[in-house]
Amino acid sequence: MNHRESRFEPRPNLSRGLATLALGFVCCFIQRAQAIPLSIDPPDTRSYSHDDVPVQSPAPSSVQAAPPSASQILAPLASEATAATMPLSRYKIPSELAILREVGLEPGAQVDSAVEQGMNWVNQSLSAASRADFSQKCEQHFSNPNQSMQLTAGALACVPWAIEKLNVNSANRRESRSTSRPSGGGRLRSESDWRNHLRGVGFLDAFWRIDPQTNAELVAEANIAARIGQDCQYRGALAAFIARAEAFFPEQSAISAIEKVYPLAFTCLEPDDDGFERTHLRTGLFRLMQGETQKARQSFLLAAHAENPEEEFRSLFWLGVIDEGSSNRTATNVPNEYWELLRRRYPLTIHSVVSSHSLGVDPLSSAVSSKEANIARRLGNTWSEFNLAAFFLELLIARKEASNLTSFVKFTARNVDAPNPDALLFLSKCYNTAQAHKISIGTLTRYFKETQSQGLTLETMNMFFPRAYTDQILNSTGMVDPVIVLSLIRQESAFDPFARSGADARGLMQLLPSTASKWLANSRQELFDPSQNVRVGVKYMETLFKRYDGNVEHVLAAYNAGLKNLDRWRQRFPNANTLMFMDLIPFKETRTYVAIILRNAYWYGRLMALQRDSLADTIVRKSTQAKWRSVTVQNLLRLAWSQDPQNPDSRTALSQLYSLPATNQ
């Protein structure tokens, strides 16, 4: 028995319902539940050239001077301002007068001037000499360890400066692993190439060096991998070869190549390897397409055992689908443990929604916590960076200074890391009030992870699925479902009309000027106009709906990855059901994109049905009447609103979303 077999022992039980190995994996998942946070949004791999604010890891300040000690810069807060925790539903932004009186100030010209000076620091509109002078004055304001809890107007001006000073030591830049093609070197074809260049190489580097172009090359490289792959130093190359081979699916050469190399990857890949989850998950999907149900189950179990899984919800979903079709589970009425785990850990995903409805459980009542979410306006009785930021945010919101507020929200997201979930929720609420939806959503995502779904309430979900630019959407959608457009905008730009990607996609719906030029004369500038952007975006979507016979999943995939890519995938997987096709999309960004927009549409539909205001009623009505809409989402919503969730017609429509091909085992 090799080391891999001993780690995943016993192998023979993989094909028996929830037998020893399967139960072992489930136990492993449950034990990891506290260590791995709830995932609400699968990772978005796109980058934007506009101010893409890292909300989860504040960036270091540009201030070079050493920060003063805590005793030098921290001053007590008034006790009445430290009403630390309160229910989110009870929180209202205080008036400017109330906020200022907490620190001993009164509205007036001095406060106006102080806020302006503070924002000059935030906006970096001071000269180098002026910044140096300003820093020196601020050092004096915050240098007294016995400083009163009151603020002078001069100290008020220095609040942004103090936040940066406090952040110097605690800041922590996000690290992103590059997935770009490495420079130098060409494609490797021969066995000597593999031996000389791929031993010890990781998955991503190997992926760019292995690229068979023909069936003959695929077969030849599969033979090379089979000959030398028993040396586990080639495991990155094995995973990369399997990833490349799927481009030939469903040709028999691809199936044979994957099955030839996969046993070696099975033996060699470690759970913390980059290619571990992808290799087992993708192989599981291909096996499922071929009717190899129990082999697929084995692969999904391994995929879910990855060290830091990013697509665990997919593995759990298909494990649950396989178990739903198990005669043993049906006969003994054993609960579907995979779907139950999926619902607990990933409650908002479209996969969880489908599995919940399949189990006869309402996803909304299942996801929403019975406990009320709490927020913290202040933490403790010191001027920490969080307390300073919270105070200044409230002040700018109360003063209704939209431009300054937008700048300070970005400044806060860069420099302030909330130390607990209640503080995170407070920041997200402020960002939401400021209509900084991208930052608010990112902060809420972290909040949901840290609260392990206990923070999911109707109020936080309405913050997570904001309604913005609805007038422009309703005026432009025509035959297209406005909820789909709203859901797409949330994913594309998070409602930032000035969003601009590295590929030069612009505005709310992230349209390329070349695409928009068919409808706009000055597309480069006009795409930043919300009305024009939505109008043209909907026109473009209409062309896609006509091309793809109204199939929303295909339209969304084409919108993200391009028509040529989608056409290839449609040829490759012509008979895949809705969820299988979505999960088989080769580009992780695109399969994530499609899944998130379907998820958005479902939850927007659920939440707006509960709002009962005229705007929500109008959107829901136009959605149900639209020619171009998601049949998948509409069926799920009808099932949610039905008085009889066990209705046979609804159940049949639901099962067709993930029905399995005939088994070959």
XYZ file of C-alpha atoms in Angstrom:
665
model
C 0.000 0.000 0.000
C 1.503 3.388 -0.970
C 1.331 6.539 1.115
C -1.666 7.866 -0.782
C -3.721 4.742 -0.206
C -2.990 4.844 3.501
C -4.123 8.457 3.733
C -7.479 7.858 2.082
C -8.074 4.319 3.328
C -10.283 2.366 2.826
C -10.583 2.631 -0.977
C -13.034 -0.282 -1.484
C -15.806 1.518 0.399
C -15.926 4.496 -1.985
C -18.785 2.997 -3.965
C -21.118 2.144 -1.089
C -23.620 4.874 -0.203
C -22.553 6.718 2.945
C -20.200 3.973 4.020
C -16.962 4.307 5.898
C -14.967 6.480 3.486
C -17.828 8.770 2.580
C -18.709 9.221 6.235
C -15.066 9.897 6.930
C -15.041 12.693 4.387
C -18.260 14.144 5.781
C -16.758 14.098 9.263
C -13.708 15.827 7.843
C -15.947 18.516 6.330
C -17.785 19.020 9.598
C -14.540 19.259 11.549
C -13.345 21.873 9.087
C -16.542 23.904 9.407
C -15.088 26.102 12.127
C -11.786 26.557 10.320
C -13.111 27.268 6.828
C -15.590 30.138 6.737
C -18.925 30.245 5.001
C -18.495 31.140 1.367
C -21.105 33.508 -0.005
C -19.442 34.716 -3.167
C -17.128 32.363 -5.021
C -13.917 34.270 -5.779
C -14.108 36.834 -8.589
C -10.886 36.580 -10.602
C -11.406 39.734 -12.665
C -9.467 42.941 -12.036
C -10.549 46.525 -12.570
C -8.408 49.506 -13.462
C -10.598 51.888 -11.445
C -10.065 52.139 -7.688
C -10.462 48.473 -6.763
C -10.489 48.738 -2.975
C -9.167 45.770 -0.948
C -11.841 45.644 1.718
C -10.517 42.563 3.517
C -6.885 43.518 3.914
C -6.050 47.207 4.355
C -3.130 48.535 2.339
C -0.165 50.234 3.984
C -0.310 53.982 4.320
C 1.960 56.224 2.343
C 3.015 57.929 5.590
C 6.673 57.156 6.191
C 7.165 58.465 9.733
C 7.175 55.922 12.540
C 3.791 55.773 14.235
C 3.463 57.053 17.785
C 2.789 54.596 20.537
C -0.740 53.696 21.503
C -0.454 55.714 24.715
C 0.479 58.771 22.681
C -2.277 58.665 20.127
C -5.232 57.027 21.827
C -7.645 59.244 23.724
C -10.757 58.135 25.622
C -14.179 58.415 24.045
C -17.245 59.736 25.801
C -19.061 56.870 27.515
C -22.363 57.697 25.818
C -20.658 57.250 22.434
C -19.618 53.710 23.283
C -23.071 52.149 23.190
C -21.031 49.360 21.761
C -23.597 46.991 20.353
C -27.124 47.431 19.133
C -29.440 45.595 16.738
C -28.925 46.609 13.122
C -32.663 47.218 12.749
C -32.545 49.903 15.470
C -29.540 51.770 14.131
C -30.102 55.140 12.474
C -27.363 57.551 11.477
C -27.311 60.222 14.210
C -27.705 63.877 13.338
C -24.623 66.015 12.762
C -25.357 67.837 16.007
C -25.512 64.600 18.024
C -22.306 63.240 16.481
C -20.351 66.440 17.136
C -21.623 66.815 20.683
C -20.315 63.336 21.476
C -16.828 64.846 21.166
C -17.600 68.318 22.521
C -17.985 70.194 19.237
C -20.787 72.260 17.730
C -21.659 72.726 14.048
C -20.208 75.850 12.499
C -17.471 77.354 10.384
C -14.655 75.796 12.420
C -16.039 72.282 11.916
C -16.614 72.973 8.210
C -12.999 74.059 7.837
C -11.724 71.056 9.826
C -13.642 68.593 7.651
C -12.286 70.278 4.525
C -8.716 70.048 5.834
C -9.171 66.398 6.738
C -10.503 65.618 3.277
C -7.552 67.424 1.694
C -5.382 64.850 3.458
C -7.590 61.996 2.244
C -7.605 63.267 -1.346
C -3.850 63.971 -1.266
C -4.461 67.474 -2.568
C -1.775 69.033 -0.345
C 1.737 69.771 -1.535
C 4.609 67.857 0.019
C 5.522 70.837 2.191
C 1.921 71.338 3.284
C 1.584 67.658 4.148
C 4.710 67.865 6.287
C 3.380 70.936 8.128
C -0.018 69.303 8.566
C 1.585 66.130 9.961
C 3.587 68.154 12.470
C 0.447 69.908 13.744
C -1.422 66.607 13.986
C 1.416 65.080 16.002
C 0.834 67.818 18.569
C -2.931 67.270 18.651
C -2.558 63.546 19.304
C 0.628 63.533 21.410
C -0.805 63.929 24.920
C -1.469 60.535 26.582
C -3.829 62.288 29.035
C -5.767 64.013 26.290
C -9.407 64.736 27.052
C -12.148 62.725 25.419
C -13.165 65.977 23.723
C -11.892 66.968 20.288
C -10.869 70.426 19.197
C -11.546 71.556 15.643
C -7.834 71.136 14.950
C -7.915 67.540 16.176
C -11.030 66.895 14.072
C -9.095 67.914 10.965
C -6.429 65.371 11.903
C -8.732 62.347 12.164
C -7.786 60.944 8.690
C -4.105 61.555 9.449
C -4.444 59.657 12.753
C -6.155 56.738 10.997
C -3.210 56.438 8.626
C -0.722 56.658 11.474
C -2.467 53.884 13.376
C -2.603 51.786 10.234
C 1.134 51.887 9.489
C 1.969 48.916 11.695
C -1.266 46.976 11.300
C -1.660 47.296 7.525
C -1.400 44.114 5.546
C -1.425 44.097 1.779
C -3.307 41.436 -0.077
C -1.077 39.044 -1.929
C -2.350 37.756 -5.211
C -0.803 34.824 -6.953
C -0.141 35.584 -10.589
C -1.768 33.335 -13.144
C -0.172 35.012 -16.141
C 1.828 33.064 -18.675
C 5.493 32.798 -17.574
C 7.987 34.433 -19.885
C 10.369 32.333 -21.908
C 10.109 28.753 -23.062
C 7.812 27.128 -25.582
C 5.471 24.174 -25.649
C 6.938 20.917 -24.418
C 6.222 17.852 -26.553
C 8.915 15.228 -26.122
C 9.676 13.002 -23.168
C 13.054 14.673 -22.774
C 11.279 18.049 -22.630
C 9.072 16.765 -19.820
C 12.029 15.305 -17.930
C 14.162 18.432 -18.343
C 11.550 21.103 -17.651
C 8.537 19.739 -15.751
C 9.918 17.803 -12.806
C 9.002 19.690 -9.636
C 7.046 22.328 -11.559
C 3.678 23.465 -10.178
C 0.312 23.221 -11.887
C 0.100 26.757 -13.302
C 3.617 26.843 -14.754
C 3.158 23.384 -16.254
C -0.208 24.393 -17.714
C 1.439 27.028 -19.918
C 4.083 24.585 -21.162
C 1.769 21.665 -21.952
C -0.616 22.413 -24.802
C -1.352 19.556 -27.231
C -2.890 20.893 -30.431
C -4.038 17.695 -32.135
C -5.383 14.285 -31.178
C -2.035 12.771 -32.116
C -0.174 15.128 -29.773
C -2.705 14.442 -27.016
C -2.201 10.680 -27.278
C 1.591 11.039 -27.439
C 1.732 13.248 -24.349
C -0.636 10.945 -22.458
C 1.845 8.138 -23.102
C 4.718 10.322 -21.864
C 2.789 11.194 -18.704
C 1.986 7.528 -18.106
C 5.650 6.525 -18.439
C 7.208 9.130 -16.161
C 4.259 10.146 -13.964
C 4.895 7.499 -11.330
C 7.524 9.911 -10.074
C 5.310 12.212 -8.004
C 7.628 15.140 -8.681
C 5.664 15.403 -11.945
C 2.301 15.788 -10.205
C 1.928 19.437 -11.291
C 2.446 18.355 -14.895
C -0.057 15.503 -14.515
C -2.734 17.905 -13.291
C -1.890 20.356 -16.078
C -2.127 17.646 -18.738
C -5.587 16.590 -17.529
C -6.692 20.236 -17.647
C -5.447 20.537 -21.235
C -6.983 17.230 -22.286
C -10.491 18.411 -21.485
C -10.340 20.748 -24.498
C -10.768 17.605 -26.641
C -13.803 16.342 -24.700
C -16.096 14.539 -25.571
C -13.868 12.844 -28.159
C -12.787 9.371 -27.118
C -9.144 10.445 -27.272
C -9.774 12.915 -24.427
C -11.657 10.387 -22.308
C -8.929 7.786 -22.803
C -6.134 10.292 -22.099
C -7.733 11.519 -18.878
C -8.441 8.005 -17.610
C -4.880 6.980 -18.478
C -3.231 9.808 -16.531
C -5.777 10.333 -13.745
C -4.740 7.268 -11.661
C -1.232 8.738 -11.427
C -2.611 12.124 -10.380
C -4.883 10.296 -7.931
C -1.811 8.746 -6.328
C 0.491 11.758 -6.390
C -1.542 14.911 -5.881
C -1.621 16.274 -2.345
C -4.652 18.147 -0.918
C -2.642 21.384 -0.718
C -1.440 21.214 -4.357
C -2.799 23.920 -6.671
C -4.259 21.425 -9.100
C -5.756 19.017 -6.541
C -9.340 20.268 -6.366
C -9.570 21.134 -10.048
C -8.259 17.779 -11.230
C -10.623 15.700 -9.117
C -13.666 17.950 -9.615
C -13.304 18.173 -13.395
C -12.602 14.456 -13.742
C -15.670 13.764 -11.615
C -17.829 15.872 -13.936
C -16.482 14.133 -17.051
C -17.079 10.738 -15.484
C -20.605 11.784 -14.568
C -21.230 12.830 -18.180
C -20.101 9.361 -19.264
C -22.468 7.640 -16.847
C -19.597 6.465 -14.613
C -21.478 7.467 -11.481
C -19.497 5.674 -8.789
C -16.148 6.668 -10.292
C -17.419 10.246 -10.397
C -18.425 9.993 -6.764
C -14.911 8.916 -5.839
C -13.472 11.963 -7.644
C -15.920 14.396 -6.022
C -15.068 13.051 -2.575
C -11.400 13.729 -3.213
C -12.107 17.205 -4.648
C -13.997 18.119 -1.496
C -10.976 16.983 0.529
C -8.799 19.797 -0.907
C -6.873 21.836 1.637
C -8.492 25.170 0.711
C -11.355 24.298 -1.631
C -12.746 27.097 -3.765
C -15.480 25.069 -5.476
C -16.481 22.710 -2.688
C -20.124 23.653 -3.171
C -20.006 22.021 -6.614
C -18.511 18.790 -5.290
C -21.065 18.617 -2.474
C -23.904 19.306 -4.887
C -23.024 16.489 -7.285
C -22.312 14.089 -4.424
C -25.836 14.868 -3.246
C -27.249 14.335 -6.740
C -25.579 10.929 -6.920
C -26.905 10.001 -3.499
C -30.413 11.179 -4.444
C -30.365 8.543 -7.172
C -29.064 5.835 -4.863
C -31.591 3.067 -4.333
C -30.018 2.403 -0.942
C -30.687 5.969 0.268
C -34.223 5.974 -1.136
C -35.078 2.626 0.414
C -33.734 3.474 3.870
C -34.811 7.154 3.863
C -31.306 8.221 4.926
C -30.886 12.038 4.917
C -28.847 13.477 2.064
C -25.862 14.503 4.166
C -24.026 16.189 1.300
C -26.915 18.487 0.468
C -27.491 19.216 4.145
C -23.835 20.215 4.463
C -24.081 22.288 1.280
C -27.087 24.157 2.681
C -25.322 24.905 5.948
C -22.023 26.058 4.507
C -22.995 27.730 1.237
C -26.626 28.783 1.800
C -26.838 31.500 -0.866
C -25.312 29.634 -3.835
C -27.580 28.556 -6.682
C -26.483 24.977 -5.979
C -27.746 25.281 -2.412
C -31.014 26.828 -3.611
C -31.633 23.908 -5.977
C -30.724 21.285 -3.380
C -32.923 22.961 -0.740
C -35.942 22.954 -3.026
C -35.187 19.351 -3.956
C -35.314 18.450 -0.271
C -38.607 20.330 0.136
C -36.955 23.034 2.255
C -37.445 26.764 1.682
C -33.954 28.232 1.025
C -34.940 31.567 2.566
C -36.252 30.254 5.861
C -33.329 27.839 5.962
C -30.682 30.519 5.339
C -32.001 33.386 7.455
C -30.945 33.323 11.086
C -33.545 33.677 13.825
C -31.128 35.936 15.701
C -30.971 39.644 15.017
C -27.712 40.997 13.604
C -25.843 43.440 15.834
C -23.591 46.339 14.942
C -20.945 48.213 16.914
C -20.684 51.993 16.436
C -17.604 52.151 18.609
C -15.312 49.630 20.250
C -14.090 50.399 23.736
C -13.256 53.888 24.984
C -10.156 54.740 22.945
C -9.560 56.484 19.651
C -8.639 53.351 17.727
C -8.449 53.509 13.939
C -11.892 51.879 13.781
C -13.453 54.367 16.201
C -11.914 57.308 14.357
C -13.160 56.016 11.005
C -16.621 55.190 12.360
C -16.942 58.692 13.824
C -15.835 60.429 10.609
C -18.018 58.209 8.408
C -21.099 59.032 10.444
C -20.222 62.719 10.358
C -19.884 62.822 6.562
C -23.106 60.845 6.086
C -24.973 63.196 8.414
C -23.547 66.206 6.552
C -24.700 64.685 3.237
C -21.326 65.332 1.613
C -21.566 62.851 -1.253
C -18.215 63.565 -2.915
C -16.244 63.609 0.336
C -18.095 60.527 1.544
C -17.149 58.544 -1.568
C -13.477 59.412 -1.090
C -13.512 58.658 2.627
C -15.231 55.290 2.131
C -12.381 54.216 -0.150
C -9.859 55.637 2.305
C -11.465 53.687 5.157
C -11.547 50.454 3.169
C -7.818 50.821 2.494
C -6.793 51.750 6.021
C -9.210 50.286 8.547
C -9.685 46.638 9.414
C -12.714 46.052 11.636
C -11.642 43.749 14.484
C -14.910 41.831 14.881
C -18.128 40.993 12.983
C -20.226 43.681 14.713
C -17.752 46.326 13.585
C -17.668 44.856 10.081
C -21.430 45.105 9.846
C -21.342 48.722 11.021
C -18.862 49.615 8.282
C -20.900 47.759 5.681
C -24.033 49.622 6.769
C -22.234 52.952 6.384
C -20.859 51.947 2.986
C -24.333 50.844 1.904
C -25.812 54.161 3.047
C -23.108 55.926 1.033
C -24.122 53.794 -1.986
C -20.593 52.408 -2.162
C -22.077 49.038 -3.023
C -18.914 47.316 -4.220
C -17.155 47.964 -0.917
C -20.288 47.241 1.100
C -20.780 43.876 -0.627
C -17.130 42.936 -0.121
C -17.316 43.844 3.565
C -20.550 41.893 3.974
C -18.973 38.868 2.298
C -16.301 38.849 4.976
C -18.960 39.408 7.662
C -20.971 36.397 6.478
C -17.846 34.252 6.530
C -16.904 35.301 10.037
C -20.404 34.755 11.426
C -20.759 31.317 9.812
C -24.196 32.218 8.355
C -25.538 33.518 11.688
C -25.321 37.017 10.223
C -27.737 36.212 7.407
C -30.895 38.192 8.145
C -33.423 39.826 5.853
C -31.809 43.202 6.517
C -28.254 42.066 5.770
C -29.460 40.196 2.690
C -31.143 43.355 1.393
C -27.815 45.124 1.884
C -26.047 42.268 0.084
C -28.473 42.484 -2.842
C -28.951 46.252 -3.223
C -31.351 47.828 -5.692
C -29.658 50.651 -7.562
C -30.184 52.311 -10.950
C -33.622 50.692 -11.129
C -35.109 53.597 -13.131
C -32.487 53.162 -15.851
C -33.043 49.398 -15.838
C -36.844 49.604 -16.052
C -36.655 52.228 -18.817
C -34.323 50.107 -20.945
C -35.066 46.426 -20.453
C -37.966 45.999 -22.873
C -38.248 42.255 -23.465
C -35.302 41.397 -21.184
C -35.953 40.426 -17.576
C -35.017 43.475 -15.440
C -33.989 41.182 -12.573
C -31.408 39.497 -14.822
C -30.045 42.924 -15.797
C -29.946 44.018 -12.144
C -28.176 40.771 -11.230
C -25.655 41.173 -14.037
C -24.840 44.755 -13.026
C -24.269 43.656 -9.443
C -21.672 41.159 -10.657
C -20.100 43.244 -13.419
C -19.573 46.572 -11.666
C -21.281 46.353 -8.248
C -23.254 49.434 -9.369
C -20.182 51.605 -9.950
C -20.996 53.675 -13.079
C -17.317 54.566 -13.494
C -16.002 51.003 -13.266
C -13.357 50.249 -15.870
C -11.668 46.888 -16.337
C -8.159 46.125 -17.466
C -9.631 45.141 -20.844
C -11.271 48.614 -21.043
C -14.818 47.392 -20.362
C -16.731 50.360 -18.983
C -19.620 51.382 -16.807
C -22.429 49.541 -15.068
C -22.655 46.656 -17.539
C -18.914 46.633 -18.351
C -19.213 47.075 -22.101
C -16.265 47.366 -24.445
C -16.294 50.537 -26.564
C -15.928 48.356 -29.661
C -19.103 46.455 -28.734
C -21.026 49.624 -27.871
C -19.996 51.510 -31.025
C -22.891 49.877 -32.889
C -25.315 51.908 -30.758
C -23.230 54.861 -29.485
C -21.315 57.443 -31.503
C -18.974 58.388 -28.643
C -18.932 55.054 -26.874
C -15.784 55.633 -24.814
C -17.289 58.502 -22.805
C -20.995 57.743 -23.064
C -20.539 54.311 -21.504
C -19.967 56.056 -18.171
C -23.495 57.468 -18.388
C -25.736 54.979 -16.510
C -28.743 55.444 -18.804
C -26.728 55.003 -21.985
C -24.739 52.110 -20.586
C -27.824 50.145 -19.530
C -29.628 50.921 -22.795
C -26.745 49.637 -24.898
C -26.053 46.716 -22.575
C -29.640 45.532 -22.910
C -29.469 45.922 -26.705
C -26.384 43.728 -26.740
C -28.059 41.167 -24.478
C -31.036 41.052 -26.861
C -28.729 40.066 -29.723
C -27.334 37.263 -27.568
C -30.801 36.064 -26.530
C -31.802 35.819 -30.190
C -28.599 33.993 -31.113
C -28.924 31.468 -28.277
C -32.688 30.880 -28.392
C -33.368 32.624 -25.094
C -31.053 30.397 -23.032
C -29.969 32.700 -20.195
C -27.079 30.496 -19.063
C -25.619 30.587 -22.575
C -26.220 34.335 -22.899
C -24.393 35.025 -19.639
C -21.483 32.764 -20.587
C -21.153 34.529 -23.945
C -21.396 37.952 -22.291
C -18.464 37.050 -20.043
C -16.249 34.821 -22.185
C -17.198 35.742 -25.743
C -19.281 34.107 -28.442
C -16.514 31.933 -29.883
C -15.758 30.304 -26.559
C -19.410 29.628 -25.823
C -19.982 28.130 -29.269
C -17.113 25.704 -28.640
C -18.545 24.722 -25.256
C -22.000 24.156 -26.719
C -20.491 21.784 -29.257
C -18.482 20.047 -26.567
C -21.404 19.543 -24.153
C -24.546 19.526 -26.319
C -26.639 17.330 -24.040
C -25.636 18.660 -20.628
C -28.448 19.800 -18.342
C -28.469 23.353 -16.960
C -26.295 22.874 -13.883
C -24.012 20.341 -15.519
C -23.324 22.699 -18.437
C -22.665 25.570 -16.042
C -20.206 23.529 -13.966
C -18.488 22.104 -17.053
C -17.547 25.565 -18.369
C -13.729 25.381 -18.597
C -13.063 28.970 -17.474
C -13.419 29.208 -13.714
C -14.231 32.914 -13.970
C -17.095 32.243 -16.370
C -18.656 29.324 -14.510
C -18.466 31.412 -11.324
C -19.958 34.382 -13.170
C -22.960 32.461 -14.511
C -23.643 30.801 -11.148
C -23.489 34.092 -9.252
C -25.858 35.908 -11.608
C -28.421 33.094 -11.420
C -28.036 33.188 -7.651
C -28.470 36.977 -7.642
C -31.641 36.716 -9.729
C -33.182 34.140 -7.407
C -32.500 36.119 -4.243
C -33.554 39.425 -5.784
C -36.824 37.728 -6.726
C -37.323 36.358 -3.227
C -36.450 39.588 -1.432
C -38.468 41.889 -3.688
C -41.521 39.672 -3.295
C -41.269 40.409 0.434
C -40.769 44.167 -0.001
C -44.312 44.845 -1.232
C -43.435 48.390 -2.339
C -44.449 49.793 -5.715
C -40.938 49.601 -7.172
C -40.473 45.969 -6.150
C -43.935 45.102 -7.491
C -43.119 46.753 -10.831
C -39.806 44.914 -11.175
C -41.316 41.536 -10.255
C -44.220 42.052 -12.656
C -41.947 43.002 -15.566
C -39.698 40.080 -14.700
C -42.484 37.504 -14.899
C -43.780 39.036 -18.158
C -40.398 39.354 -19.895
C -39.778 37.363 -23.064
C -36.092 36.890 -22.318
C -35.781 35.537 -18.782
C -34.248 32.626 -16.914
C -36.513 29.592 -17.001
C -34.341 28.084 -14.269
C -34.804 31.014 -11.894
C -38.497 31.424 -12.682
C -39.138 27.744 -11.940
C -37.267 28.020 -8.652
C -39.221 31.136 -7.690
C -42.536 29.521 -8.575
C -41.564 26.598 -6.381
C -40.706 29.000 -3.541
C -44.030 30.811 -3.862
C -46.071 27.656 -4.333
C -48.406 26.545 -1.585
C -47.495 22.965 -2.490
C -43.688 22.562 -2.675
C -44.152 18.860 -3.392
C -46.152 19.570 -6.578
C -45.173 16.822 -9.085
C -44.842 19.231 -12.027
C -42.537 21.532 -10.063
C -40.505 18.607 -8.787
C -40.072 17.280 -12.323
C -38.903 20.670 -13.613
C -36.477 20.851 -10.704
C -34.945 17.426 -11.248
C -34.370 18.235 -14.926
C -31.850 20.867 -13.851
C -29.431 18.145 -12.735
C -30.724 14.826 -14.109
C -27.941 12.285 -14.586
C -27.254 10.314 -17.765
C -27.875 6.581 -17.756
C -25.267 4.832 -15.648
C -22.668 2.554 -17.216
C -21.962 0.827 -13.892
